[in-house]
mmCIF file with all atom_site columns, C-alpha atoms in Angstrom:
data_model
loop_
_atom_site.group_PDB
_atom_site.id
_atom_site.type_symbol
_atom_site.label_atom_id
_atom_site.label_alt_id
_atom_site.label_comp_id
_atom_site.label_asym_id
_atom_site.label_entity_id
_atom_site.label_seq_id
_atom_site.pdbx_PDB_ins_code
_atom_site.Cartn_x
_atom_site.Cartn_y
_atom_site.Cartn_z
_atom_site.occupancy
_atom_site.B_iso_or_equiv
_atom_site.pdbx_formal_charge
_atom_site.auth_seq_id
_atom_site.auth_comp_id
_atom_site.auth_asym_id
_atom_site.auth_atom_id
_atom_site.pdbx_PDB_model_num
ATOM 1   C CA . ALA A 1 1   ? 40.201 -13.312 148.588 1.00 0.00 ? 898  ALA A CA 1
ATOM 2   C CA . GLN A 1 2   ? 42.690 -10.885 147.210 1.00 0.00 ? 899  GLN A CA 1
ATOM 3   C CA . THR A 1 3   ? 42.537 -7.251  148.274 1.00 0.00 ? 900  THR A CA 1
ATOM 4   C CA . VAL A 1 4   ? 44.271 -4.140  147.028 1.00 0.00 ? 901  VAL A CA 1
ATOM 5   C CA . THR A 1 5   ? 44.713 -1.022  149.169 1.00 0.00 ? 902  THR A CA 1
ATOM 6   C CA . GLN A 1 6   ? 45.659 2.474   148.084 1.00 0.00 ? 903  GLN A CA 1
ATOM 7   C CA . SER A 1 7   ? 46.051 4.583   151.203 1.00 0.00 ? 904  SER A CA 1
ATOM 8   C CA . GLN A 1 8   ? 46.393 7.950   149.479 1.00 0.00 ? 905  GLN A CA 1
ATOM 9   C CA . PRO A 1 9   ? 43.031 9.246   148.240 1.00 0.00 ? 906  PRO A CA 1
ATOM 10  C CA . GLU A 1 10  ? 44.680 12.373  146.818 1.00 0.00 ? 907  GLU A CA 1
ATOM 11  C CA . MET A 1 11  ? 48.193 13.451  145.902 1.00 0.00 ? 908  MET A CA 1
ATOM 12  C CA . SER A 1 12  ? 49.579 16.581  144.330 1.00 0.00 ? 909  SER A CA 1
ATOM 13  C CA . VAL A 1 13  ? 52.938 17.408  142.777 1.00 0.00 ? 910  VAL A CA 1
ATOM 14  C CA . GLN A 1 14  ? 54.581 20.330  141.064 1.00 0.00 ? 911  GLN A CA 1
ATOM 15  C CA . GLU A 1 15  ? 55.068 20.058  137.344 1.00 0.00 ? 912  GLU A CA 1
ATOM 16  C CA . ALA A 1 16  ? 58.454 18.479  136.491 1.00 0.00 ? 913  ALA A CA 1
ATOM 17  C CA . GLU A 1 17  ? 58.803 16.977  139.965 1.00 0.00 ? 914  GLU A CA 1
ATOM 18  C CA . THR A 1 18  ? 58.616 13.307  140.977 1.00 0.00 ? 915  THR A CA 1
ATOM 19  C CA . VAL A 1 19  ? 55.719 11.683  142.801 1.00 0.00 ? 916  VAL A CA 1
ATOM 20  C CA . THR A 1 20  ? 55.194 8.203   144.206 1.00 0.00 ? 917  THR A CA 1
ATOM 21  C CA . LEU A 1 21  ? 51.796 6.547   144.573 1.00 0.00 ? 918  LEU A CA 1
ATOM 22  C CA . SER A 1 22  ? 51.485 3.705   147.075 1.00 0.00 ? 919  SER A CA 1
ATOM 23  C CA . CYS A 1 23  ? 49.741 0.365   146.750 1.00 0.00 ? 920  CYS A CA 1
ATOM 24  C CA . THR A 1 24  ? 49.684 -2.717  148.925 1.00 0.00 ? 921  THR A CA 1
ATOM 25  C CA . TYR A 1 25  ? 47.916 -5.985  148.279 1.00 0.00 ? 922  TYR A CA 1
ATOM 26  C CA . ASP A 1 26  ? 47.097 -9.212  149.994 1.00 0.00 ? 923  ASP A CA 1
ATOM 27  C CA . THR A 1 27  ? 47.197 -12.619 148.336 1.00 0.00 ? 924  THR A CA 1
ATOM 28  C CA . SER A 1 28  ? 48.126 -16.212 149.025 1.00 0.00 ? 925  SER A CA 1
ATOM 29  C CA . GLU A 1 29  ? 49.157 -16.867 145.415 1.00 0.00 ? 926  GLU A CA 1
ATOM 30  C CA . SER A 1 30  ? 52.789 -16.970 144.401 1.00 0.00 ? 927  SER A CA 1
ATOM 31  C CA . ASP A 1 31  ? 52.299 -15.975 140.762 1.00 0.00 ? 928  ASP A CA 1
ATOM 32  C CA . TYR A 1 32  ? 50.223 -13.013 139.681 1.00 0.00 ? 929  TYR A CA 1
ATOM 33  C CA . TYR A 1 33  ? 50.258 -9.747  137.770 1.00 0.00 ? 930  TYR A CA 1
ATOM 34  C CA . LEU A 1 34  ? 50.086 -6.223  139.078 1.00 0.00 ? 931  LEU A CA 1
ATOM 35  C CA . PHE A 1 35  ? 48.996 -3.179  137.112 1.00 0.00 ? 932  PHE A CA 1
ATOM 36  C CA . TRP A 1 36  ? 48.644 0.551   137.334 1.00 0.00 ? 933  TRP A CA 1
ATOM 37  C CA . TYR A 1 37  ? 45.782 2.051   135.354 1.00 0.00 ? 934  TYR A CA 1
ATOM 38  C CA . LYS A 1 38  ? 45.226 5.737   134.670 1.00 0.00 ? 935  LYS A CA 1
ATOM 39  C CA . GLN A 1 39  ? 41.742 7.213   134.373 1.00 0.00 ? 936  GLN A CA 1
ATOM 40  C CA . PRO A 1 40  ? 41.607 10.791  133.033 1.00 0.00 ? 937  PRO A CA 1
ATOM 41  C CA . PRO A 1 41  ? 38.376 12.829  133.145 1.00 0.00 ? 938  PRO A CA 1
ATOM 42  C CA . SER A 1 42  ? 37.302 11.120  129.917 1.00 0.00 ? 939  SER A CA 1
ATOM 43  C CA . ARG A 1 43  ? 36.709 7.966   132.055 1.00 0.00 ? 940  ARG A CA 1
ATOM 44  C CA . GLN A 1 44  ? 38.848 5.872   129.738 1.00 0.00 ? 941  GLN A CA 1
ATOM 45  C CA . MET A 1 45  ? 40.916 3.235   131.570 1.00 0.00 ? 942  MET A CA 1
ATOM 46  C CA . ILE A 1 46  ? 44.497 3.338   130.297 1.00 0.00 ? 943  ILE A CA 1
ATOM 47  C CA . LEU A 1 47  ? 47.144 0.787   131.204 1.00 0.00 ? 944  LEU A CA 1
ATOM 48  C CA . VAL A 1 48  ? 50.230 2.575   132.514 1.00 0.00 ? 945  VAL A CA 1
ATOM 49  C CA . ILE A 1 49  ? 52.491 -0.280  133.516 1.00 0.00 ? 946  ILE A CA 1
ATOM 50  C CA . ARG A 1 50  ? 52.403 -3.963  134.420 1.00 0.00 ? 947  ARG A CA 1
ATOM 51  C CA . GLN A 1 51  ? 54.588 -6.211  136.574 1.00 0.00 ? 948  GLN A CA 1
ATOM 52  C CA . GLU A 1 52  ? 54.827 -9.981  136.584 1.00 0.00 ? 949  GLU A CA 1
ATOM 53  C CA . ALA A 1 53  ? 55.366 -11.279 140.104 1.00 0.00 ? 950  ALA A CA 1
ATOM 54  C CA . TYR A 1 54  ? 57.919 -13.862 138.975 1.00 0.00 ? 951  TYR A CA 1
ATOM 55  C CA . LYS A 1 55  ? 60.168 -11.104 137.646 1.00 0.00 ? 952  LYS A CA 1
ATOM 56  C CA . GLN A 1 56  ? 62.460 -9.499  140.190 1.00 0.00 ? 953  GLN A CA 1
ATOM 57  C CA . GLN A 1 57  ? 63.300 -6.568  137.958 1.00 0.00 ? 954  GLN A CA 1
ATOM 58  C CA . ASN A 1 58  ? 61.046 -3.561  138.396 1.00 0.00 ? 955  ASN A CA 1
ATOM 59  C CA . ALA A 1 59  ? 59.030 -2.583  135.324 1.00 0.00 ? 956  ALA A CA 1
ATOM 60  C CA . THR A 1 60  ? 59.703 0.747   133.617 1.00 0.00 ? 957  THR A CA 1
ATOM 61  C CA . GLU A 1 61  ? 57.789 2.590   130.901 1.00 0.00 ? 958  GLU A CA 1
ATOM 62  C CA . ASN A 1 62  ? 59.403 5.899   130.007 1.00 0.00 ? 959  ASN A CA 1
ATOM 63  C CA . ARG A 1 63  ? 58.721 8.280   132.945 1.00 0.00 ? 960  ARG A CA 1
ATOM 64  C CA . PHE A 1 64  ? 56.785 5.631   134.872 1.00 0.00 ? 961  PHE A CA 1
ATOM 65  C CA . SER A 1 65  ? 58.449 3.010   137.027 1.00 0.00 ? 962  SER A CA 1
ATOM 66  C CA . VAL A 1 66  ? 57.435 0.734   139.849 1.00 0.00 ? 963  VAL A CA 1
ATOM 67  C CA . ASN A 1 67  ? 58.983 -0.414  143.090 1.00 0.00 ? 964  ASN A CA 1
ATOM 68  C CA . PHE A 1 68  ? 57.802 -3.998  143.486 1.00 0.00 ? 965  PHE A CA 1
ATOM 69  C CA . GLN A 1 69  ? 58.479 -5.539  146.884 1.00 0.00 ? 966  GLN A CA 1
ATOM 70  C CA . LYS A 1 70  ? 57.019 -9.044  146.733 1.00 0.00 ? 967  LYS A CA 1
ATOM 71  C CA . ALA A 1 71  ? 57.722 -10.033 150.322 1.00 0.00 ? 968  ALA A CA 1
ATOM 72  C CA . ALA A 1 72  ? 56.161 -6.837  151.605 1.00 0.00 ? 969  ALA A CA 1
ATOM 73  C CA . LYS A 1 73  ? 53.332 -7.081  149.046 1.00 0.00 ? 970  LYS A CA 1
ATOM 74  C CA . SER A 1 74  ? 53.937 -3.533  147.993 1.00 0.00 ? 971  SER A CA 1
ATOM 75  C CA . PHE A 1 75  ? 53.715 -2.071  144.481 1.00 0.00 ? 972  PHE A CA 1
ATOM 76  C CA . SER A 1 76  ? 54.306 1.675   144.246 1.00 0.00 ? 973  SER A CA 1
ATOM 77  C CA . LEU A 1 77  ? 54.273 3.803   141.107 1.00 0.00 ? 974  LEU A CA 1
ATOM 78  C CA . LYS A 1 78  ? 56.824 6.530   140.555 1.00 0.00 ? 975  LYS A CA 1
ATOM 79  C CA . ILE A 1 79  ? 56.150 9.253   138.020 1.00 0.00 ? 976  ILE A CA 1
ATOM 80  C CA . SER A 1 80  ? 59.212 11.282  137.074 1.00 0.00 ? 977  SER A CA 1
ATOM 81  C CA . ASP A 1 81  ? 59.190 14.714  135.427 1.00 0.00 ? 978  ASP A CA 1
ATOM 82  C CA . SER A 1 82  ? 55.453 15.085  136.080 1.00 0.00 ? 979  SER A CA 1
ATOM 83  C CA . GLN A 1 83  ? 53.461 16.649  133.281 1.00 0.00 ? 980  GLN A CA 1
ATOM 84  C CA . LEU A 1 84  ? 50.055 18.335  133.277 1.00 0.00 ? 981  LEU A CA 1
ATOM 85  C CA . GLY A 1 85  ? 48.714 15.429  131.239 1.00 0.00 ? 982  GLY A CA 1
ATOM 86  C CA . ASP A 1 86  ? 49.512 13.057  134.095 1.00 0.00 ? 983  ASP A CA 1
ATOM 87  C CA . ALA A 1 87  ? 46.662 14.507  136.144 1.00 0.00 ? 984  ALA A CA 1
ATOM 88  C CA . ALA A 1 88  ? 44.150 11.695  136.584 1.00 0.00 ? 985  ALA A CA 1
ATOM 89  C CA . MET A 1 89  ? 42.833 9.027   138.900 1.00 0.00 ? 986  MET A CA 1
ATOM 90  C CA . TYR A 1 90  ? 45.308 6.146   139.251 1.00 0.00 ? 987  TYR A CA 1
ATOM 91  C CA . PHE A 1 91  ? 44.247 2.629   140.141 1.00 0.00 ? 988  PHE A CA 1
ATOM 92  C CA . CYS A 1 92  ? 46.412 -0.216  141.304 1.00 0.00 ? 989  CYS A CA 1
ATOM 93  C CA . ALA A 1 93  ? 45.112 -3.639  140.269 1.00 0.00 ? 990  ALA A CA 1
ATOM 94  C CA . TYR A 1 94  ? 45.899 -7.305  140.885 1.00 0.00 ? 991  TYR A CA 1
ATOM 95  C CA . ARG A 1 95  ? 45.243 -10.266 138.599 1.00 0.00 ? 992  ARG A CA 1
ATOM 96  C CA . GLY A 1 96  ? 45.844 -13.765 139.897 1.00 0.00 ? 993  GLY A CA 1
ATOM 97  C CA . PHE A 1 97  ? 46.576 -16.911 137.949 1.00 0.00 ? 994  PHE A CA 1
ATOM 98  C CA . GLN A 1 98  ? 43.881 -19.016 139.539 1.00 0.00 ? 995  GLN A CA 1
ATOM 99  C CA . GLY A 1 99  ? 40.141 -19.171 139.059 1.00 0.00 ? 996  GLY A CA 1
ATOM 100 C CA . ALA A 1 100 ? 38.526 -16.479 136.946 1.00 0.00 ? 997  ALA A CA 1
ATOM 101 C CA . GLN A 1 101 ? 41.714 -14.406 136.975 1.00 0.00 ? 998  GLN A CA 1
ATOM 102 C CA . LYS A 1 102 ? 39.649 -11.314 137.576 1.00 0.00 ? 999  LYS A CA 1
ATOM 103 C CA . LEU A 1 103 ? 41.144 -7.918  138.182 1.00 0.00 ? 1000 LEU A CA 1
ATOM 104 C CA . VAL A 1 104 ? 40.862 -6.598  141.732 1.00 0.00 ? 1001 VAL A CA 1
ATOM 105 C CA . PHE A 1 105 ? 41.232 -2.839  142.082 1.00 0.00 ? 1002 PHE A CA 1
ATOM 106 C CA . GLY A 1 106 ? 42.303 -0.489  144.802 1.00 0.00 ? 1003 GLY A CA 1
ATOM 107 C CA . GLN A 1 107 ? 40.276 2.550   145.782 1.00 0.00 ? 1004 GLN A CA 1
ATOM 108 C CA . GLY A 1 108 ? 42.233 4.903   143.563 1.00 0.00 ? 1005 GLY A CA 1
ATOM 109 C CA . THR A 1 109 ? 44.469 7.953   144.064 1.00 0.00 ? 1006 THR A CA 1
ATOM 110 C CA . ARG A 1 110 ? 43.579 11.267  142.468 1.00 0.00 ? 1007 ARG A CA 1
ATOM 111 C CA . LEU A 1 111 ? 46.748 12.959  141.232 1.00 0.00 ? 1008 LEU A CA 1
ATOM 112 C CA . THR A 1 112 ? 46.843 16.708  140.708 1.00 0.00 ? 1009 THR A CA 1
ATOM 113 C CA . ILE A 1 113 ? 49.690 18.399  138.859 1.00 0.00 ? 1010 ILE A CA 1
ATOM 114 C CA . ASN A 1 114 ? 50.386 21.991  139.894 1.00 0.00 ? 1011 ASN A CA 1
ATOM 115 C CA . PRO A 1 115 ? 51.846 24.220  137.145 1.00 0.00 ? 1012 PRO A CA 1
ATOM 116 C CA . ASN B 2 1   ? 39.883 -1.859  115.794 1.00 0.00 ? 1405 ASN B CA 1
ATOM 117 C CA . ALA B 2 2   ? 36.927 -1.282  118.135 1.00 0.00 ? 1406 ALA B CA 1
ATOM 118 C CA . GLY B 2 3   ? 38.130 -3.239  121.193 1.00 0.00 ? 1407 GLY B CA 1
ATOM 119 C CA . VAL B 2 4   ? 35.388 -3.117  123.828 1.00 0.00 ? 1408 VAL B CA 1
ATOM 120 C CA . THR B 2 5   ? 32.215 -1.156  123.152 1.00 0.00 ? 1409 THR B CA 1
ATOM 121 C CA . GLN B 2 6   ? 29.565 -0.339  125.728 1.00 0.00 ? 1410 GLN B CA 1
ATOM 122 C CA . THR B 2 7   ? 26.111 0.970   125.022 1.00 0.00 ? 1411 THR B CA 1
ATOM 123 C CA . PRO B 2 8   ? 24.601 3.268   126.111 1.00 0.00 ? 1412 PRO B CA 1
ATOM 124 C CA . LYS B 2 9   ? 27.091 5.846   127.420 1.00 0.00 ? 1413 LYS B CA 1
ATOM 125 C CA . PHE B 2 10  ? 24.546 7.690   129.555 1.00 0.00 ? 1414 PHE B CA 1
ATOM 126 C CA . ARG B 2 11  ? 21.147 6.790   130.931 1.00 0.00 ? 1415 ARG B CA 1
ATOM 127 C CA . VAL B 2 12  ? 18.685 8.154   133.455 1.00 0.00 ? 1416 VAL B CA 1
ATOM 128 C CA . LEU B 2 13  ? 16.183 5.717   134.946 1.00 0.00 ? 1417 LEU B CA 1
ATOM 129 C CA . LYS B 2 14  ? 13.303 6.099   137.298 1.00 0.00 ? 1418 LYS B CA 1
ATOM 130 C CA . THR B 2 15  ? 13.214 3.900   140.375 1.00 0.00 ? 1419 THR B CA 1
ATOM 131 C CA . GLY B 2 16  ? 11.702 0.543   139.481 1.00 0.00 ? 1420 GLY B CA 1
ATOM 132 C CA . GLN B 2 17  ? 12.463 0.712   135.768 1.00 0.00 ? 1421 GLN B CA 1
ATOM 133 C CA . SER B 2 18  ? 14.550 -1.923  134.054 1.00 0.00 ? 1422 SER B CA 1
ATOM 134 C CA . MET B 2 19  ? 17.339 -1.684  131.532 1.00 0.00 ? 1423 MET B CA 1
ATOM 135 C CA . THR B 2 20  ? 20.114 -3.679  129.878 1.00 0.00 ? 1424 THR B CA 1
ATOM 136 C CA . LEU B 2 21  ? 23.680 -2.563  129.288 1.00 0.00 ? 1425 LEU B CA 1
ATOM 137 C CA . LEU B 2 22  ? 25.441 -4.166  126.352 1.00 0.00 ? 1426 LEU B CA 1
ATOM 138 C CA . CYS B 2 23  ? 29.148 -4.918  126.168 1.00 0.00 ? 1427 CYS B CA 1
ATOM 139 C CA . ALA B 2 24  ? 30.664 -6.140  122.920 1.00 0.00 ? 1428 ALA B CA 1
ATOM 140 C CA . GLN B 2 25  ? 34.303 -7.109  122.281 1.00 0.00 ? 1429 GLN B CA 1
ATOM 141 C CA . ASP B 2 26  ? 35.946 -8.061  119.014 1.00 0.00 ? 1430 ASP B CA 1
ATOM 142 C CA . MET B 2 27  ? 39.192 -9.532  120.381 1.00 0.00 ? 1431 MET B CA 1
ATOM 143 C CA . ASN B 2 28  ? 37.923 -13.094 120.851 1.00 0.00 ? 1432 ASN B CA 1
ATOM 144 C CA . HIS B 2 29  ? 38.513 -12.822 124.592 1.00 0.00 ? 1433 HIS B CA 1
ATOM 145 C CA . GLU B 2 30  ? 37.280 -15.604 126.829 1.00 0.00 ? 1434 GLU B CA 1
ATOM 146 C CA . TYR B 2 31  ? 36.864 -13.556 130.004 1.00 0.00 ? 1435 TYR B CA 1
ATOM 147 C CA . MET B 2 32  ? 34.483 -10.659 130.411 1.00 0.00 ? 1436 MET B CA 1
ATOM 148 C CA . TYR B 2 33  ? 33.634 -8.592  133.482 1.00 0.00 ? 1437 TYR B CA 1
ATOM 149 C CA . TRP B 2 34  ? 31.201 -5.954  134.689 1.00 0.00 ? 1438 TRP B CA 1
ATOM 150 C CA . TYR B 2 35  ? 32.396 -3.430  137.270 1.00 0.00 ? 1439 TYR B CA 1
ATOM 151 C CA . ARG B 2 36  ? 30.797 -0.471  138.954 1.00 0.00 ? 1440 ARG B CA 1
ATOM 152 C CA . GLN B 2 37  ? 32.809 2.586   139.951 1.00 0.00 ? 1441 GLN B CA 1
ATOM 153 C CA . ASP B 2 38  ? 31.789 4.741   142.885 1.00 0.00 ? 1442 ASP B CA 1
ATOM 154 C CA . PRO B 2 39  ? 33.751 7.613   144.471 1.00 0.00 ? 1443 PRO B CA 1
ATOM 155 C CA . GLY B 2 40  ? 36.336 6.406   146.963 1.00 0.00 ? 1444 GLY B CA 1
ATOM 156 C CA . MET B 2 41  ? 35.625 2.736   146.286 1.00 0.00 ? 1445 MET B CA 1
ATOM 157 C CA . GLY B 2 42  ? 37.532 1.981   143.122 1.00 0.00 ? 1446 GLY B CA 1
ATOM 158 C CA . LEU B 2 43  ? 36.043 -0.515  140.692 1.00 0.00 ? 1447 LEU B CA 1
ATOM 159 C CA . ARG B 2 44  ? 34.044 -3.332  142.239 1.00 0.00 ? 1448 ARG B CA 1
ATOM 160 C CA . LEU B 2 45  ? 33.224 -6.502  140.364 1.00 0.00 ? 1449 LEU B CA 1
ATOM 161 C CA . ILE B 2 46  ? 29.529 -7.180  139.809 1.00 0.00 ? 1450 ILE B CA 1
ATOM 162 C CA . HIS B 2 47  ? 29.496 -10.326 137.640 1.00 0.00 ? 1451 HIS B CA 1
ATOM 163 C CA . TYR B 2 48  ? 31.912 -12.029 135.332 1.00 0.00 ? 1452 TYR B CA 1
ATOM 164 C CA . SER B 2 49  ? 32.088 -14.744 132.679 1.00 0.00 ? 1453 SER B CA 1
ATOM 165 C CA . VAL B 2 50  ? 34.892 -17.152 131.860 1.00 0.00 ? 1454 VAL B CA 1
ATOM 166 C CA . GLY B 2 51  ? 33.400 -18.215 128.532 1.00 0.00 ? 1455 GLY B CA 1
ATOM 167 C CA . GLU B 2 52  ? 30.313 -18.354 126.359 1.00 0.00 ? 1456 GLU B CA 1
ATOM 168 C CA . GLY B 2 53  ? 27.315 -19.588 128.309 1.00 0.00 ? 1457 GLY B CA 1
ATOM 169 C CA . THR B 2 54  ? 28.943 -19.102 131.716 1.00 0.00 ? 1458 THR B CA 1
ATOM 170 C CA . THR B 2 55  ? 28.408 -16.421 134.351 1.00 0.00 ? 1459 THR B CA 1
ATOM 171 C CA . ALA B 2 56  ? 29.389 -16.000 137.993 1.00 0.00 ? 1460 ALA B CA 1
ATOM 172 C CA . LYS B 2 57  ? 28.843 -13.548 140.824 1.00 0.00 ? 1461 LYS B CA 1
ATOM 173 C CA . GLY B 2 58  ? 31.434 -11.014 141.801 1.00 0.00 ? 1462 GLY B CA 1
ATOM 174 C CA . GLU B 2 59  ? 31.733 -8.808  144.846 1.00 0.00 ? 1463 GLU B CA 1
ATOM 175 C CA . VAL B 2 60  ? 28.482 -6.817  144.516 1.00 0.00 ? 1464 VAL B CA 1
ATOM 176 C CA . PRO B 2 61  ? 25.988 -8.896  142.460 1.00 0.00 ? 1465 PRO B CA 1
ATOM 177 C CA . ASP B 2 62  ? 22.719 -8.048  144.195 1.00 0.00 ? 1466 ASP B CA 1
ATOM 178 C CA . GLY B 2 63  ? 20.177 -6.313  141.982 1.00 0.00 ? 1467 GLY B CA 1
ATOM 179 C CA . TYR B 2 64  ? 21.935 -7.286  138.741 1.00 0.00 ? 1468 TYR B CA 1
ATOM 180 C CA . ASN B 2 65  ? 21.716 -10.162 136.296 1.00 0.00 ? 1469 ASN B CA 1
ATOM 181 C CA . VAL B 2 66  ? 23.954 -11.048 133.366 1.00 0.00 ? 1470 VAL B CA 1
ATOM 182 C CA . SER B 2 67  ? 23.986 -13.233 130.304 1.00 0.00 ? 1471 SER B CA 1
ATOM 183 C CA . ARG B 2 68  ? 26.633 -14.341 127.846 1.00 0.00 ? 1472 ARG B CA 1
ATOM 184 C CA . LEU B 2 69  ? 24.851 -16.112 125.035 1.00 0.00 ? 1473 LEU B CA 1
ATOM 185 C CA . LYS B 2 70  ? 27.543 -15.194 122.508 1.00 0.00 ? 1474 LYS B CA 1
ATOM 186 C CA . LYS B 2 71  ? 31.260 -15.077 123.193 1.00 0.00 ? 1475 LYS B CA 1
ATOM 187 C CA . GLN B 2 72  ? 31.584 -11.494 122.047 1.00 0.00 ? 1476 GLN B CA 1
ATOM 188 C CA . ASN B 2 73  ? 28.700 -10.071 124.085 1.00 0.00 ? 1477 ASN B CA 1
ATOM 189 C CA . PHE B 2 74  ? 28.130 -9.691  127.824 1.00 0.00 ? 1478 PHE B CA 1
ATOM 190 C CA . LEU B 2 75  ? 24.855 -8.142  128.974 1.00 0.00 ? 1479 LEU B CA 1
ATOM 191 C CA . LEU B 2 76  ? 24.174 -6.548  132.351 1.00 0.00 ? 1480 LEU B CA 1
ATOM 192 C CA . GLY B 2 77  ? 20.556 -6.196  133.397 1.00 0.00 ? 1481 GLY B CA 1
ATOM 193 C CA . LEU B 2 78  ? 18.860 -4.187  136.107 1.00 0.00 ? 1482 LEU B CA 1
ATOM 194 C CA . GLU B 2 79  ? 15.378 -5.600  136.678 1.00 0.00 ? 1483 GLU B CA 1
ATOM 195 C CA . SER B 2 80  ? 14.139 -2.947  139.108 1.00 0.00 ? 1484 SER B CA 1
ATOM 196 C CA . ALA B 2 81  ? 16.499 0.002   139.345 1.00 0.00 ? 1485 ALA B CA 1
ATOM 197 C CA . ALA B 2 82  ? 17.207 1.611   142.721 1.00 0.00 ? 1486 ALA B CA 1
ATOM 198 C CA . PRO B 2 83  ? 18.939 4.913   143.542 1.00 0.00 ? 1487 PRO B CA 1
ATOM 199 C CA . SER B 2 84  ? 21.800 2.889   145.100 1.00 0.00 ? 1488 SER B CA 1
ATOM 200 C CA . GLN B 2 85  ? 22.599 1.646   141.597 1.00 0.00 ? 1489 GLN B CA 1
ATOM 201 C CA . THR B 2 86  ? 23.511 5.130   140.451 1.00 0.00 ? 1490 THR B CA 1
ATOM 202 C CA . SER B 2 87  ? 27.094 4.644   139.333 1.00 0.00 ? 1491 SER B CA 1
ATOM 203 C CA . VAL B 2 88  ? 29.480 4.414   136.413 1.00 0.00 ? 1492 VAL B CA 1
ATOM 204 C CA . TYR B 2 89  ? 29.571 0.931   134.926 1.00 0.00 ? 1493 TYR B CA 1
ATOM 205 C CA . PHE B 2 90  ? 32.536 -0.543  133.095 1.00 0.00 ? 1494 PHE B CA 1
ATOM 206 C CA . CYS B 2 91  ? 32.835 -3.639  131.039 1.00 0.00 ? 1495 CYS B CA 1
ATOM 207 C CA . ALA B 2 92  ? 36.213 -5.279  130.550 1.00 0.00 ? 1496 ALA B CA 1
ATOM 208 C CA . SER B 2 93  ? 37.607 -8.287  128.732 1.00 0.00 ? 1497 SER B CA 1
ATOM 209 C CA . THR B 2 94  ? 40.809 -10.307 128.896 1.00 0.00 ? 1498 THR B CA 1
ATOM 210 C CA . SER B 2 95  ? 42.270 -13.359 127.291 1.00 0.00 ? 1499 SER B CA 1
ATOM 211 C CA . GLU B 2 96  ? 43.245 -16.415 129.310 1.00 0.00 ? 1500 GLU B CA 1
ATOM 212 C CA . ARG B 2 97  ? 46.624 -16.349 130.944 1.00 0.00 ? 1501 ARG B CA 1
ATOM 213 C CA . GLY B 2 98  ? 49.119 -17.569 128.385 1.00 0.00 ? 1502 GLY B CA 1
ATOM 214 C CA . GLY B 2 99  ? 52.076 -15.274 128.589 1.00 0.00 ? 1503 GLY B CA 1
ATOM 215 C CA . PRO B 2 100 ? 53.208 -11.879 129.712 1.00 0.00 ? 1504 PRO B CA 1
ATOM 216 C CA . PHE B 2 101 ? 51.726 -9.955  126.814 1.00 0.00 ? 1505 PHE B CA 1
ATOM 217 C CA . ASN B 2 102 ? 48.117 -11.010 126.875 1.00 0.00 ? 1506 ASN B CA 1
ATOM 218 C CA . THR B 2 103 ? 47.297 -10.228 130.477 1.00 0.00 ? 1507 THR B CA 1
ATOM 219 C CA . GLU B 2 104 ? 46.033 -6.724  129.860 1.00 0.00 ? 1508 GLU B CA 1
ATOM 220 C CA . ALA B 2 105 ? 42.357 -5.994  130.451 1.00 0.00 ? 1509 ALA B CA 1
ATOM 221 C CA . PHE B 2 106 ? 40.618 -3.876  127.857 1.00 0.00 ? 1510 PHE B CA 1
ATOM 222 C CA . PHE B 2 107 ? 37.853 -1.590  129.035 1.00 0.00 ? 1511 PHE B CA 1
ATOM 223 C CA . GLY B 2 108 ? 34.802 -0.047  127.497 1.00 0.00 ? 1512 GLY B CA 1
ATOM 224 C CA . GLN B 2 109 ? 34.191 3.690   127.728 1.00 0.00 ? 1513 GLN B CA 1
ATOM 225 C CA . GLY B 2 110 ? 31.876 3.358   130.703 1.00 0.00 ? 1514 GLY B CA 1
ATOM 226 C CA . THR B 2 111 ? 28.160 3.994   131.192 1.00 0.00 ? 1515 THR B CA 1
ATOM 227 C CA . ARG B 2 112 ? 27.004 6.705   133.556 1.00 0.00 ? 1516 ARG B CA 1
ATOM 228 C CA . LEU B 2 113 ? 23.696 5.566   135.039 1.00 0.00 ? 1517 LEU B CA 1
ATOM 229 C CA . THR B 2 114 ? 21.546 7.764   137.225 1.00 0.00 ? 1518 THR B CA 1
ATOM 230 C CA . VAL B 2 115 ? 18.512 6.358   139.017 1.00 0.00 ? 1519 VAL B CA 1
ATOM 231 C CA . VAL B 2 116 ? 16.069 8.977   140.285 1.00 0.00 ? 1520 VAL B CA 1
#
């Protein structure tokens, strides 16, 4: 079974600085998707960025980028120029190609932005 | 443009009571999922469905039942609520894998359930 691990329960960063959230996963599949979701206090789950495992190029969405290391099974999220609105819980998630293709989530990292 | 809608948003139950959470999606998605979210544990899969009339157990299915009689609806039932089922419940839906742009899961707003 696939597992996703986020080893940082909490992180904090100064406004305008850069922060990196860590995620590792375990799978025997060769093709899969990885995601970072943001959950603000409203509880809404918001997709931040996705990465297809067959793509070597790291995904980027404006101030958000990932460092995808397939051999190491690592998928970190970098947030540049942190803004107060980035404060939220962040979840790393895995979706395989086989079976029910269900999303498997990590434990989450709570990000605080200090003004 | 509703996406995924969960009802209710909040509920307080007494131990032993029963209730049903409704999830409805209007995107014609095949796959639907029920998760529970607890502090420090992320989202854990309770049950899921890969199509109308199908259901399967996830990681933490005990104490819950589900049904998917219509493609657009996925119901989660608690037959005899226990305090350990106090949690935030999320429904999600996805399409089948067919390309890089339809892999996203869409989530409902969540249901905060308290069992006293």
